[in-house]
Amino acid sequence: MSTLSSILASDPFSISKSTTNIDVLIVGSGTAGVTSAIELARKGLSVVILEAGPFVLPNHVGSSPFRSRGEITPQIHNLVRYRTAWSDRANYREDVASPLNNDAWSAVGGRTLFWGGCTPRFSEWDFGDWPLNYEEFAPYYDHAEALMHVSGRSEQRPPFFRGAAQDTILERLRGAGIEAEHASLGVDTQESRNGYVPRGFDCAADRLLRSGLLSQTVARGRITLVPDTLAERVDHNGHAVTGLIARGTQDDRRFRLVARHYAFAGGAIQSTRLALASGLKDVHPLVGSHIADHLFIQGLFKLNAPVNEPIYTFIPAAENRPYHIQVQGPFDETWYSPYHATVWLDCDPQGLYLLAYCFGVGEAAKSNEVRMTGQAGDGPGSMGEYVVLADRTESDLRILDEMNAFLPQVAQGMGAELVRSQINPPGAALHEIGGLRMSAEPGVGVTDTYGRFWSLGNLSVADSAAWPSQGSANSYLTITAWSLRHAEGVAAQLEEKA
């Protein structure tokens, strides 16, 4: 019996035998890959997406019947989750496999099947290390928010949480001198009317299916999805990529795929790993370096009295305070789990506990790197054969101290107390950046301000691997906006070559 995937997707063998030239071959089907693919296909280009994972869900788990099924949702995670290794240098040994202590996901849609929903922008000062400024980037934010149906930033889509309790919490915080606002979320709150049905959580798989661009054969202006297919490496001649070697995750047959342009979109760590596996560190010595993740402290607040309604409050970062706090609840006593990132959909109005997530800016130190190990990993094929070496810098430790001191102040301002907190290790925030750092001039960084490799004219990166730094804001919206800019640059380059 055939599956849904059989009518939506293709396979590497069919693609390798295609008689239509592939304009753009994209590795990864999260928001970076799918956003780029849709934009490029709408410009009339033939696009193929390779995805190492299977097709398991057509939309975000929070928009599905599994939303509140605590016994099922972790099992869905485990279908596509694999463990990864992060280590500091003091505990790393080349001859000993590093412990698998972090999570990654491999599926059509990637992490967008499970992400937590918060969609703030980076602030003006967050672009200080970037070779472009906020004003240049803002139009991509506008476009990304529209296609993601972000709530809380327009009258058409009001905040997802709004009510007397939310207003009371905001007033309390502002009265304590702490600026706070409704959280902007990637959840569609437009009114259901005249044939329009709200789309729930933004998800790359959902956007790809709704685009109407999917085709099982390579064609101009269409997207061909190839799941369960691992990109092992790209070959190059020092000036351009000459082909990509792929194989199915269920067998050992290898295929050589040729395209006019190639784009990495597997997330910062996987895009960097693929670049390293392709020998691109010989092309530029910075490949693999300047890795960072958000500093992440989680906390549990206990209210003095019930607020009787769900809340989701956002305390933004400031130029002199490079961290923000998201507060959700109320609940019976609970704790954060990456396998239930949308726990805030299942509040208990009579509960007394609020979950607090404090994210801070982690320094993208040059010494923080992805290193290939050759040791068998937990991911599909060679996807787990690496370790991320990352040490806390003096700046990281200072900011963590400030974050730790700020949490009880926020709790008190809300009419609560901090009853538990935890500083999480590097990698736990799952907001990684770096590895293929961009620059305004060739020779300085690996890629240009559209994510195109300086040294290889037909290769680019659509995700946060190109970023030199990030603000404290959750990175999903900015990745989507960046991939819009990336697609614009790729399309312009291909048109110029044509």
Steps between C-alpha positions, in 0.01 A plus 500: 500500500634844407556781751426873483868559426471291181274762336684806633868412476757349267816293545871561424511243219218673307658840555840381382341379173299819442522650152417848632792693643486581870543872554535490880572197720420573868610282793248521785125555524462720807397864473830599330473237227127523437487881506788519252347229281159670476652837415728352233227284344272803478772662290468214251797291617501122539575414863578169671503463881696213655391405853676233705192428710158351422162662441325459839266798543347748253488780759619608845420255779325785686255536209435126489280263705818398688537846658410400856576129479785473747530127440523534118689822424834379650470186288460716187815687605684172540413396144718783366719611792867415534758587762799727440823575683603836646810526718732754654867460419597395852291184470564422134731218390556409138534129579178478705149548365336808653175441693182556301341777705286713266216452256445546127215400266498366146162511322316680224441838665789454743463673835207700366283198586571557869624856561366711786334780303663820630589737213667823612729694268862577568547862610699769318806448719498123439629565148817672626722210387312441175616647167147639455277699734148474635357745245630284215361185663160635611320436165586130531352502851180653363478232232581216743237612751238510225574152363524355854174670608669637811256620765537801724653739248193614303131574551412222259675246723471608867703340781424134559466557876294805593282553801473652846765271650754583230431873541538471877837324473624759251389784729673341800827463311491853363422627849817325618700679229522194272385556142275216383269428207275240341709224345497496120443142391511303177136405549234630263233699688324651198122470527344192345272660242395497134682179422815584696599237760788589737808286439616443856876480555734586219678191371723453196331171403159671508624795293654266244178302460285814477729660241357289217852472360581137581577272207632145497704581190749780449330789321537876457318696766450188714649339812589132523531359853734204556473371861702221665804615301833595654730755339849363565713768338535742214787467254673811370791612284606793719280747313159333480310199629491227234249264662342369819532142621184367667367167612176367639497453876359148457768368261860558393441603137660833422388753242672799348266796457596800289341846518572856397505604865524321837370628837562369851192539722531228764543734796823662612664185634400262220579752225842551657553123537418451132746774404770332708418156355544657156850625581399866489729591790776474241317770303464734801658443844201650688265219388382332819589783740313773693220270620258633762171419665278708724577505869198332657368507857161353578301585809180420683296778664230444762220757508359634824147444365343357181462733202211293360606533135788388278783749447806526276712802587816615324767716668721626216874545508653846517827634363655478848317175585573237231240248613123464501245299698187314385246414771219250435228344709347443742541127565504249775865466596693410182838534328624572149543211254619536139247226416209723599602847383135602467408415860361855526200388293392281791485746788308446822331835585492403869867400505759700691813423297650688206780379274772756428757472221789746503709512181820702475755582231778241488836611360592347164864451595735392224610201710145362514491250217342199335760223480459184294570188708448203268335326794161340442233746608134468586366677191422366152814397312789734573282777647613425855871463432605828661538676831440867575781641714373804688631671813327770698681832454539772763217687328278190515563453873432866577172497308393173666557660840284796398227270366503302826461820701221633275270197525397554866445871429258409222324247721454758774374757250233255385380422852683169521817343633775307325488146637738326260752589230759324289788619283508277194822393323609624156278365222192452719321808363500342150557844341841436344679740264834529322741270322475670158539860610407779259694815420471809284824424314654180360777342702366627832209259539380181335182641341366833377202698627258272313659179631687428174847347538770741395725227360240271341271700276210251489476410871313682777359457850136585577508463879663652808840344429580826319426725797793663683283551812139504615278693737327330790179457298397148398656451160212346295363827362846635416597173327186529288575864417865416424397219265281748308806718453706193410250399229507851360877486469505153343232593247686819403825309456337233281328764288829681453674178393217417259 
